[in-house]
mmCIF file of C-alpha atoms in Angstrom:
data_model
loop_
_atom_site.group_PDB
_atom_site.id
_atom_site.type_symbol
_atom_site.label_atom_id
_atom_site.label_comp_id
_atom_site.label_asym_id
_atom_site.label_seq_id
_atom_site.Cartn_x
_atom_site.Cartn_y
_atom_site.Cartn_z
ATOM 1 C CA MET B 12 0.012 -0.169 -0.268
ATOM 2 C CA SER B 13 1.246 3.311 -1.060
ATOM 3 C CA LEU B 14 1.355 6.016 1.231
ATOM 4 C CA ASN B 15 0.184 9.580 1.773
ATOM 5 C CA TYR B 16 -0.516 12.442 3.964
ATOM 6 C CA LYS B 17 -3.982 10.880 5.177
ATOM 7 C CA ARG B 18 -2.957 7.458 6.369
ATOM 8 C CA ALA B 19 -0.140 9.612 7.923
ATOM 9 C CA GLY B 20 -2.751 11.236 10.097
ATOM 10 C CA VAL B 21 -2.784 14.782 8.503
ATOM 11 C CA ASP B 22 -6.220 14.499 6.815
ATOM 12 C CA ILE B 23 -6.371 17.786 4.725
ATOM 13 C CA ASP B 24 -10.041 17.668 3.591
ATOM 14 C CA LYS B 25 -11.399 17.057 6.868
ATOM 15 C CA ALA B 26 -9.124 20.416 8.002
ATOM 16 C CA ASN B 27 -11.041 22.524 4.979
ATOM 17 C CA LEU B 28 -14.625 21.067 6.301
ATOM 18 C CA PHE B 29 -13.404 21.984 9.490
ATOM 19 C CA VAL B 30 -12.920 25.921 8.099
ATOM 20 C CA ASP B 31 -15.980 25.900 6.072
ATOM 21 C CA GLY B 32 -18.011 25.079 9.309
ATOM 22 C CA ILE B 33 -16.692 28.210 11.639
ATOM 23 C CA LYS B 34 -16.973 31.167 8.769
ATOM 24 C CA GLY B 35 -20.176 31.182 9.982
ATOM 25 C CA LEU B 36 -18.405 31.648 13.936
ATOM 26 C CA VAL B 37 -16.073 34.140 12.343
ATOM 27 C CA GLN B 38 -18.174 36.328 10.926
ATOM 28 C CA LYS B 39 -19.974 37.551 13.708
ATOM 29 C CA SER B 40 -16.978 39.214 15.906
ATOM 30 C CA GLN B 41 -16.305 41.290 12.139
ATOM 31 C CA ARG B 42 -15.353 45.297 12.291
ATOM 32 C CA ARG B 43 -15.387 47.264 9.035
ATOM 33 C CA GLU B 44 -11.962 47.975 9.117
ATOM 34 C CA VAL B 45 -12.061 44.081 7.601
ATOM 35 C CA MET B 46 -11.187 43.761 4.526
ATOM 36 C CA GLY B 47 -12.929 40.299 2.805
ATOM 37 C CA GLY B 48 -13.143 36.763 4.898
ATOM 38 C CA ILE B 49 -11.066 34.070 5.982
ATOM 39 C CA GLY B 50 -9.423 31.643 4.046
ATOM 40 C CA GLY B 51 -6.614 33.407 2.384
ATOM 41 C CA PHE B 52 -2.968 33.511 2.867
ATOM 42 C CA GLY B 53 -3.134 36.972 5.102
ATOM 43 C CA ALA B 54 -5.889 39.161 7.014
ATOM 44 C CA PHE B 55 -6.439 43.160 5.614
ATOM 45 C CA PHE B 56 -7.759 45.543 8.096
ATOM 46 C CA ASP B 57 -8.052 49.292 7.292
ATOM 47 C CA LEU B 58 -6.258 51.291 9.352
ATOM 48 C CA ALA B 59 -7.109 54.345 7.892
ATOM 49 C CA LYS B 60 -11.206 53.439 8.880
ATOM 50 C CA THR B 61 -10.585 54.159 12.416
ATOM 51 C CA LYS B 62 -10.861 57.013 14.429
ATOM 52 C CA TYR B 63 -7.415 57.064 15.555
ATOM 53 C CA LYS B 64 -4.753 60.536 14.873
ATOM 54 C CA ASP B 65 -1.906 59.704 15.423
ATOM 55 C CA PRO B 66 -1.970 55.610 16.269
ATOM 56 C CA VAL B 67 0.477 53.481 17.977
ATOM 57 C CA LEU B 68 -0.201 49.683 17.475
ATOM 58 C CA VAL B 69 -0.070 47.548 20.609
ATOM 59 C CA SER B 70 0.706 43.471 19.942
ATOM 60 C CA SER B 71 0.288 40.683 22.795
ATOM 61 C CA CYS B 72 0.496 36.571 22.778
ATOM 62 C CA ASP B 73 -0.652 34.280 25.144
ATOM 63 C CA GLY B 74 -2.152 31.272 25.894
ATOM 64 C CA VAL B 75 -4.616 28.859 28.236
ATOM 65 C CA GLY B 76 -1.588 26.581 29.754
ATOM 66 C CA THR B 77 -3.052 23.372 31.872
ATOM 67 C CA LYS B 78 -6.641 25.124 31.982
ATOM 68 C CA LEU B 79 -6.563 22.587 28.976
ATOM 69 C CA LYS B 80 -6.385 19.458 30.812
ATOM 70 C CA ILE B 81 -9.153 20.278 32.868
ATOM 71 C CA ALA B 82 -11.269 20.948 29.563
ATOM 72 C CA ILE B 83 -10.664 17.951 27.552
ATOM 73 C CA ALA B 84 -10.996 15.609 30.435
ATOM 74 C CA ALA B 85 -14.534 17.498 31.397
ATOM 75 C CA ARG B 86 -15.055 17.683 27.416
ATOM 76 C CA ILE B 87 -16.253 21.439 28.113
ATOM 77 C CA HIS B 88 -14.298 23.047 25.212
ATOM 78 C CA HIS B 89 -16.365 26.307 24.847
ATOM 79 C CA THR B 90 -14.786 28.481 27.639
ATOM 80 C CA VAL B 91 -11.144 28.076 26.772
ATOM 81 C CA GLY B 92 -11.812 29.761 23.200
ATOM 82 C CA ILE B 93 -13.491 32.787 25.611
ATOM 83 C CA ASP B 94 -9.794 32.744 28.035
ATOM 84 C CA LEU B 95 -7.697 32.434 24.958
ATOM 85 C CA VAL B 96 -9.037 35.486 23.953
ATOM 86 C CA ALA B 97 -8.886 37.146 27.175
ATOM 87 C CA MET B 98 -5.684 36.640 27.826
ATOM 88 C CA SER B 99 -4.558 38.532 25.169
ATOM 89 C CA VAL B 100 -7.086 41.391 25.066
ATOM 90 C CA ASN B 101 -6.407 41.689 28.861
ATOM 91 C CA ASP B 102 -2.669 42.361 28.077
ATOM 92 C CA VAL B 103 -3.497 44.804 25.100
ATOM 93 C CA LEU B 104 -5.675 46.876 27.220
ATOM 94 C CA CYS B 105 -3.227 47.689 29.858
ATOM 95 C CA SER B 106 -1.189 49.909 27.515
ATOM 96 C CA GLY B 107 -4.985 51.880 27.409
ATOM 97 C CA ALA B 108 -4.983 50.372 24.013
ATOM 98 C CA GLU B 109 -8.546 49.162 21.776
ATOM 99 C CA PRO B 110 -8.057 45.426 20.700
ATOM 100 C CA LEU B 111 -8.291 45.854 16.965
ATOM 101 C CA PHE B 112 -8.144 42.029 15.699
ATOM 102 C CA PHE B 113 -7.469 38.623 16.737
ATOM 103 C CA LEU B 114 -5.646 35.491 15.252
ATOM 104 C CA ASP B 115 -5.880 31.567 17.182
ATOM 105 C CA TYR B 116 -3.732 29.084 16.753
ATOM 106 C CA ILE B 117 -4.959 25.191 17.550
ATOM 107 C CA ALA B 118 -2.425 22.153 17.385
ATOM 108 C CA THR B 119 -3.813 18.872 17.974
ATOM 109 C CA GLY B 120 -3.287 15.541 17.306
ATOM 110 C CA LYS B 121 -6.220 14.668 14.955
ATOM 111 C CA ILE B 122 -8.683 17.197 13.988
ATOM 112 C CA GLU B 123 -12.096 16.705 15.982
ATOM 113 C CA PRO B 124 -14.018 18.856 14.132
ATOM 114 C CA GLY B 125 -16.769 19.535 17.332
ATOM 115 C CA VAL B 126 -14.233 19.550 19.560
ATOM 116 C CA LEU B 127 -12.534 22.304 17.723
ATOM 117 C CA LYS B 128 -15.493 23.966 16.597
ATOM 118 C CA ASP B 129 -16.506 24.150 20.203
ATOM 119 C CA VAL B 130 -13.068 26.026 20.717
ATOM 120 C CA VAL B 131 -13.715 27.996 18.108
ATOM 121 C CA ARG B 132 -17.252 29.365 19.322
ATOM 122 C CA GLY B 133 -15.518 30.387 22.437
ATOM 123 C CA ILE B 134 -12.795 32.388 20.929
ATOM 124 C CA ALA B 135 -15.472 34.326 18.616
ATOM 125 C CA GLU B 136 -17.622 34.921 21.688
ATOM 126 C CA GLY B 137 -14.311 36.018 23.301
ATOM 127 C CA CYS B 138 -14.080 38.660 20.356
ATOM 128 C CA ARG B 139 -17.008 39.337 20.333
ATOM 129 C CA GLN B 140 -16.859 40.382 24.318
ATOM 130 C CA ALA B 141 -14.196 42.570 23.099
ATOM 131 C CA HIS B 142 -15.159 44.074 19.779
ATOM 132 C CA CYS B 143 -12.450 42.633 17.960
ATOM 133 C CA ALA B 144 -12.273 41.358 14.860
ATOM 134 C CA LEU B 145 -11.601 37.322 14.501
ATOM 135 C CA VAL B 146 -9.787 37.591 11.138
ATOM 136 C CA GLY B 147 -7.902 34.692 11.078
ATOM 137 C CA GLY B 148 -5.477 31.445 12.124
ATOM 138 C CA GLU B 149 -4.063 28.249 12.034
ATOM 139 C CA THR B 150 -5.147 25.051 12.507
ATOM 140 C CA ALA B 151 -2.276 22.497 12.913
ATOM 141 C CA GLU B 152 -2.699 18.264 12.789
ATOM 142 C CA MET B 153 0.612 17.060 13.964
ATOM 143 C CA PRO B 154 0.175 12.950 14.655
ATOM 144 C CA GLY B 155 2.485 11.920 17.058
ATOM 145 C CA MET B 156 3.221 14.828 19.164
ATOM 146 C CA TYR B 157 -0.480 15.202 20.814
ATOM 147 C CA LYS B 158 -1.867 12.715 22.868
ATOM 148 C CA SER B 159 -5.270 11.329 21.151
ATOM 149 C CA GLY B 160 -7.926 13.888 22.128
ATOM 150 C CA ASP B 161 -5.599 16.577 23.658
ATOM 151 C CA TYR B 162 -5.065 20.346 22.039
ATOM 152 C CA ASP B 163 -3.221 23.817 22.587
ATOM 153 C CA LEU B 164 -3.998 26.900 21.777
ATOM 154 C CA ALA B 165 -2.382 30.102 21.726
ATOM 155 C CA GLY B 166 -4.128 33.243 20.357
ATOM 156 C CA PHE B 167 -2.353 36.283 18.979
ATOM 157 C CA CYS B 168 -4.133 40.518 19.378
ATOM 158 C CA VAL B 169 -3.455 43.731 17.948
ATOM 159 C CA GLY B 170 -4.825 46.632 19.702
ATOM 160 C CA ILE B 171 -4.257 50.736 19.178
ATOM 161 C CA VAL B 172 -4.311 53.245 21.258
ATOM 162 C CA GLU B 173 -3.402 57.022 20.413
ATOM 163 C CA ARG B 174 0.239 57.712 21.448
ATOM 164 C CA LYS B 175 -0.575 60.612 24.110
ATOM 165 C CA ASN B 176 -2.647 58.424 25.962
ATOM 166 C CA ILE B 177 -0.219 55.230 26.450
ATOM 167 C CA LEU B 178 -0.532 53.971 29.659
ATOM 168 C CA GLY B 179 2.450 52.394 31.857
ATOM 169 C CA SER B 180 4.680 53.217 34.743
ATOM 170 C CA PRO B 181 6.155 56.410 33.915
ATOM 171 C CA ARG B 182 2.703 58.227 34.785
ATOM 172 C CA VAL B 183 2.561 57.148 38.514
ATOM 173 C CA VAL B 184 3.505 59.342 40.964
ATOM 174 C CA LEU B 185 3.753 59.137 45.049
ATOM 175 C CA GLY B 186 0.216 58.817 46.473
ATOM 176 C CA ASP B 187 -1.902 57.476 43.600
ATOM 177 C CA ALA B 188 -4.084 55.041 44.548
ATOM 178 C CA VAL B 189 -4.154 51.344 43.424
ATOM 179 C CA ILE B 190 -7.957 49.860 42.578
ATOM 180 C CA GLY B 191 -8.199 46.364 42.305
ATOM 181 C CA LEU B 192 -11.066 45.073 39.323
ATOM 182 C CA GLU B 193 -12.997 41.403 40.739
ATOM 183 C CA SER B 194 -12.591 38.466 39.044
ATOM 184 C CA SER B 195 -14.489 35.904 37.778
ATOM 185 C CA GLY B 196 -12.461 32.906 39.435
ATOM 186 C CA LEU B 197 -9.121 31.810 38.690
ATOM 187 C CA HIS B 198 -9.112 32.882 35.293
ATOM 188 C CA SER B 199 -6.330 31.023 33.353
ATOM 189 C CA ASN B 200 -2.944 31.269 35.854
ATOM 190 C CA GLY B 201 -2.203 28.588 38.338
ATOM 191 C CA PHE B 202 -4.123 25.220 36.664
ATOM 192 C CA SER B 203 -0.768 23.205 37.311
ATOM 193 C CA LEU B 204 -1.191 23.922 41.024
ATOM 194 C CA VAL B 205 -4.707 23.145 40.988
ATOM 195 C CA ARG B 206 -4.428 20.257 39.670
ATOM 196 C CA LYS B 207 -2.182 18.875 42.256
ATOM 197 C CA ALA B 208 -4.293 20.339 45.372
ATOM 198 C CA PHE B 209 -7.217 18.774 43.844
ATOM 199 C CA THR B 210 -7.878 14.903 42.922
ATOM 200 C CA PRO B 211 -8.787 14.038 39.121
ATOM 201 C CA LEU B 212 -11.906 13.213 40.120
ATOM 202 C CA GLU B 213 -12.654 16.441 42.299
ATOM 203 C CA LEU B 214 -11.500 18.105 39.085
ATOM 204 C CA ARG B 215 -13.832 16.673 36.819
ATOM 205 C CA ALA B 216 -16.915 16.863 39.212
ATOM 206 C CA ARG B 217 -16.281 20.642 39.792
ATOM 207 C CA ALA B 218 -15.528 21.043 36.232
ATOM 208 C CA GLN B 219 -18.152 24.168 35.597
ATOM 209 C CA GLU B 220 -16.300 26.068 38.675
ATOM 210 C CA PHE B 221 -12.821 25.702 37.525
ATOM 211 C CA LEU B 222 -14.006 25.979 33.534
ATOM 212 C CA LYS B 223 -15.626 29.347 34.174
ATOM 213 C CA PRO B 224 -13.933 31.896 31.692
ATOM 214 C CA THR B 225 -11.535 34.296 32.710
ATOM 215 C CA ARG B 226 -13.164 37.666 32.413
ATOM 216 C CA ILE B 227 -12.676 39.988 29.296
ATOM 217 C CA TYR B 228 -12.264 43.494 30.843
ATOM 218 C CA VAL B 229 -12.048 45.593 27.518
ATOM 219 C CA LYS B 230 -15.569 47.645 27.550
ATOM 220 C CA PRO B 231 -15.804 48.566 31.391
ATOM 221 C CA VAL B 232 -12.048 49.688 31.212
ATOM 222 C CA LEU B 233 -12.207 51.660 28.039
ATOM 223 C CA SER B 234 -15.251 53.465 28.991
ATOM 224 C CA VAL B 235 -13.953 54.592 32.417
ATOM 225 C CA LEU B 236 -11.061 55.739 30.793
ATOM 226 C CA LYS B 237 -13.006 57.641 28.072
ATOM 227 C CA ALA B 238 -14.988 59.522 30.849
ATOM 228 C CA PHE B 239 -11.871 60.188 33.138
ATOM 229 C CA ASN B 240 -8.667 60.513 30.952
ATOM 230 C CA SER B 241 -10.443 62.674 28.237
ATOM 231 C CA SER B 242 -8.779 65.754 29.732
ATOM 232 C CA SER B 243 -6.269 64.452 32.348
ATOM 233 C CA CYS B 244 -4.417 61.409 32.908
ATOM 234 C CA ASN B 245 -6.407 60.346 35.968
ATOM 235 C CA ILE B 246 -6.196 56.675 35.490
ATOM 236 C CA LYS B 247 -1.810 56.492 35.399
ATOM 237 C CA ALA B 248 -1.406 52.781 34.431
ATOM 238 C CA LEU B 249 -3.004 49.029 34.224
ATOM 239 C CA ALA B 250 -1.666 45.434 34.875
ATOM 240 C CA HIS B 251 -3.293 42.174 33.816
ATOM 241 C CA ILE B 252 -3.176 39.804 36.982
ATOM 242 C CA THR B 253 -1.422 36.546 35.481
ATOM 243 C CA GLY B 254 1.344 34.795 35.942
ATOM 244 C CA GLY B 255 3.577 35.909 38.703
ATOM 245 C CA ALA B 256 -0.025 37.680 39.845
ATOM 246 C CA PHE B 257 0.348 40.562 41.791
ATOM 247 C CA TYR B 258 4.739 40.390 42.475
ATOM 248 C CA ASP B 259 5.200 40.258 38.738
ATOM 249 C CA LYS B 260 2.382 41.516 37.166
ATOM 250 C CA ALA B 261 1.240 44.021 39.510
ATOM 251 C CA GLY B 262 5.028 45.231 40.173
ATOM 252 C CA ARG B 263 4.781 46.390 36.188
ATOM 253 C CA ALA B 264 3.093 49.305 37.173
ATOM 254 C CA VAL B 265 5.550 50.206 39.664
ATOM 255 C CA PRO B 266 8.281 52.790 39.109
ATOM 256 C CA SER B 267 11.702 51.934 39.867
ATOM 257 C CA LYS B 268 12.058 54.520 42.734
ATOM 258 C CA MET B 269 8.106 53.306 44.027
ATOM 259 C CA THR B 270 6.514 50.220 45.438
ATOM 260 C CA MET B 271 3.175 49.348 45.186
ATOM 261 C CA ILE B 272 1.695 48.500 48.836
ATOM 262 C CA ILE B 273 -1.472 45.720 48.370
ATOM 263 C CA TYR B 274 -3.545 45.586 51.400
ATOM 264 C CA LYS B 275 -4.326 41.790 51.027
ATOM 265 C CA ASN B 276 -7.865 42.114 53.606
ATOM 266 C CA ALA B 277 -9.217 45.139 51.512
ATOM 267 C CA TRP B 278 -11.577 42.392 49.127
ATOM 268 C CA VAL B 279 -13.366 39.662 49.954
ATOM 269 C CA ARG B 280 -11.666 36.542 48.465
ATOM 270 C CA SER B 281 -13.603 33.899 46.613
ATOM 271 C CA PRO B 282 -13.704 30.832 49.001
ATOM 272 C CA ILE B 283 -12.014 28.754 46.215
ATOM 273 C CA PHE B 284 -8.634 31.077 46.660
ATOM 274 C CA GLU B 285 -8.796 29.571 50.491
ATOM 275 C CA GLU B 286 -9.718 26.006 50.087
ATOM 276 C CA LEU B 287 -6.500 25.814 47.565
ATOM 277 C CA GLN B 288 -4.395 27.533 50.132
ATOM 278 C CA HIS B 289 -5.469 24.372 53.077
ATOM 279 C CA LEU B 290 -5.638 21.282 50.867
ATOM 280 C CA GLY B 291 -2.478 22.671 49.021
ATOM 281 C CA LYS B 292 -0.618 24.055 52.178
ATOM 282 C CA ILE B 293 0.472 26.268 49.761
ATOM 283 C CA ASP B 294 2.563 29.497 51.851
ATOM 284 C CA GLU B 295 0.467 33.202 51.697
ATOM 285 C CA LYS B 296 3.221 34.322 49.437
ATOM 286 C CA GLU B 297 3.035 31.486 47.118
ATOM 287 C CA MET B 298 -0.579 32.311 46.479
ATOM 288 C CA PHE B 299 -0.224 36.191 45.684
ATOM 289 C CA ARG B 300 2.593 35.270 43.198
ATOM 290 C CA THR B 301 0.735 32.369 41.521
ATOM 291 C CA PHE B 302 -3.387 32.946 41.691
ATOM 292 C CA ASN B 303 -5.019 36.415 41.065
ATOM 293 C CA MET B 304 -6.910 36.094 44.690
ATOM 294 C CA GLY B 305 -10.282 37.661 42.970
ATOM 295 C CA ILE B 306 -8.622 40.254 41.698
ATOM 296 C CA GLY B 307 -8.228 40.825 37.685
ATOM 297 C CA MET B 308 -6.919 43.726 36.945
ATOM 298 C CA ILE B 309 -5.464 46.819 39.209
ATOM 299 C CA ALA B 310 -5.648 50.168 38.050
ATOM 300 C CA VAL B 311 -2.923 52.424 39.395
ATOM 301 C CA VAL B 312 -5.362 56.064 40.034
ATOM 302 C CA ARG B 313 -5.162 59.865 40.799
ATOM 303 C CA ASP B 314 -5.647 59.359 44.718
ATOM 304 C CA ALA B 315 -8.523 62.385 44.137
ATOM 305 C CA VAL B 316 -10.896 60.331 42.079
ATOM 306 C CA LYS B 317 -10.394 57.010 43.255
ATOM 307 C CA MET B 318 -14.011 56.881 44.782
ATOM 308 C CA ASP B 319 -15.498 58.470 41.608
ATOM 309 C CA ILE B 320 -13.511 55.697 39.425
ATOM 310 C CA VAL B 321 -14.549 52.600 41.613
ATOM 311 C CA ARG B 322 -18.440 54.137 41.357
ATOM 312 C CA ALA B 323 -17.983 54.665 37.707
ATOM 313 C CA PHE B 324 -16.741 50.464 37.198
ATOM 314 C CA SER B 325 -19.742 49.615 39.364
ATOM 315 C CA ARG B 326 -21.859 51.675 37.016
ATOM 316 C CA HIS B 327 -20.305 49.281 34.506
ATOM 317 C CA GLY B 328 -21.002 45.872 36.107
ATOM 318 C CA VAL B 329 -17.032 45.283 37.518
ATOM 319 C CA LYS B 330 -16.998 45.292 41.178
ATOM 320 C CA ALA B 331 -13.393 47.467 42.187
ATOM 321 C CA ALA B 332 -12.438 48.193 45.789
ATOM 322 C CA ILE B 333 -9.635 50.707 46.870
ATOM 323 C CA ILE B 334 -6.219 48.039 47.732
ATOM 324 C CA GLY B 335 -3.236 49.470 48.104
ATOM 325 C CA GLU B 336 -1.347 53.204 46.983
ATOM 326 C CA ILE B 337 2.189 53.866 45.624
ATOM 327 C CA VAL B 338 4.527 54.844 48.320
ATOM 328 C CA SER B 339 8.356 55.568 48.261
ATOM 329 C CA GLY B 340 10.914 52.366 47.764
ATOM 330 C CA VAL B 341 12.973 51.004 45.396
ATOM 331 C CA GLY B 342 10.054 49.132 43.437
ATOM 332 C CA GLY B 343 7.684 46.532 43.097
ATOM 333 C CA VAL B 344 4.724 45.131 45.160
ATOM 334 C CA ALA B 345 4.533 44.403 48.652
ATOM 335 C CA VAL B 346 1.447 42.318 50.152
ATOM 336 C CA VAL B 347 0.813 43.421 53.722
#
């Protein structure tokens, strides 16, 4: 029997049928700046149709990590598609940027159209929530690289911001306040530790809880930025609390001669974090450098308007709290 690509484990016809089957999902996320549809060698986006005068593009790439293991075991695949989008669009947002478009990469040992369509359904929903166009992607069938049923995801986002409105640590000054925006749960980090703390049976039984999608902060944050930064810079810096959590990611919003103080009792944590700490006998510092602890994003803001900003987030459906301040120091974060 002669060899061909299909007998070697790569079914091009099935891959093409899969792409045809997701075109309707992709179409639901489109923006007016998108030129053409999916299926070409590259995706086109007309920047001339945007409202920006002195634009800077902002890009990010991320994945979902071992949260995928729980999704695969529970056969719940759409939520990790939302996670994939959230991880990149929230990162782009930290510069004050509006996400424009998104691309995905799906790698698997064997294409299972039903499974992957669920993943793409989640990706399209995440893009809809972020008002970000899903313009393309790659689905790689790689027999021998992945076990049966396994897959991995990567996402790529490009956003845009006016040069004069770029946020970041250079804008932060002594006395600024730190606002925490509530997370939806574990989000997409720390799952290698979660999978050690809970048994496989517990993970499957509580899969809906563990697989709750990462919160996408794009619409509320951009709305609050528009309200508070149109005439002066009241919101100075943002940080997406992901891998490395407070000690790493929050630290990116702090100038080198200052320190961010986080008051750990300033907000009510979800019980899942206390349960994790107890079951895994995890040191508290390790918890704050691994998990978001109930805070998915932080904002460093001018102290005089901190409560106004908290109330504004509340009006946009995001629970927020004053959780810290900027003091003199040597950089980094102190959780007290």
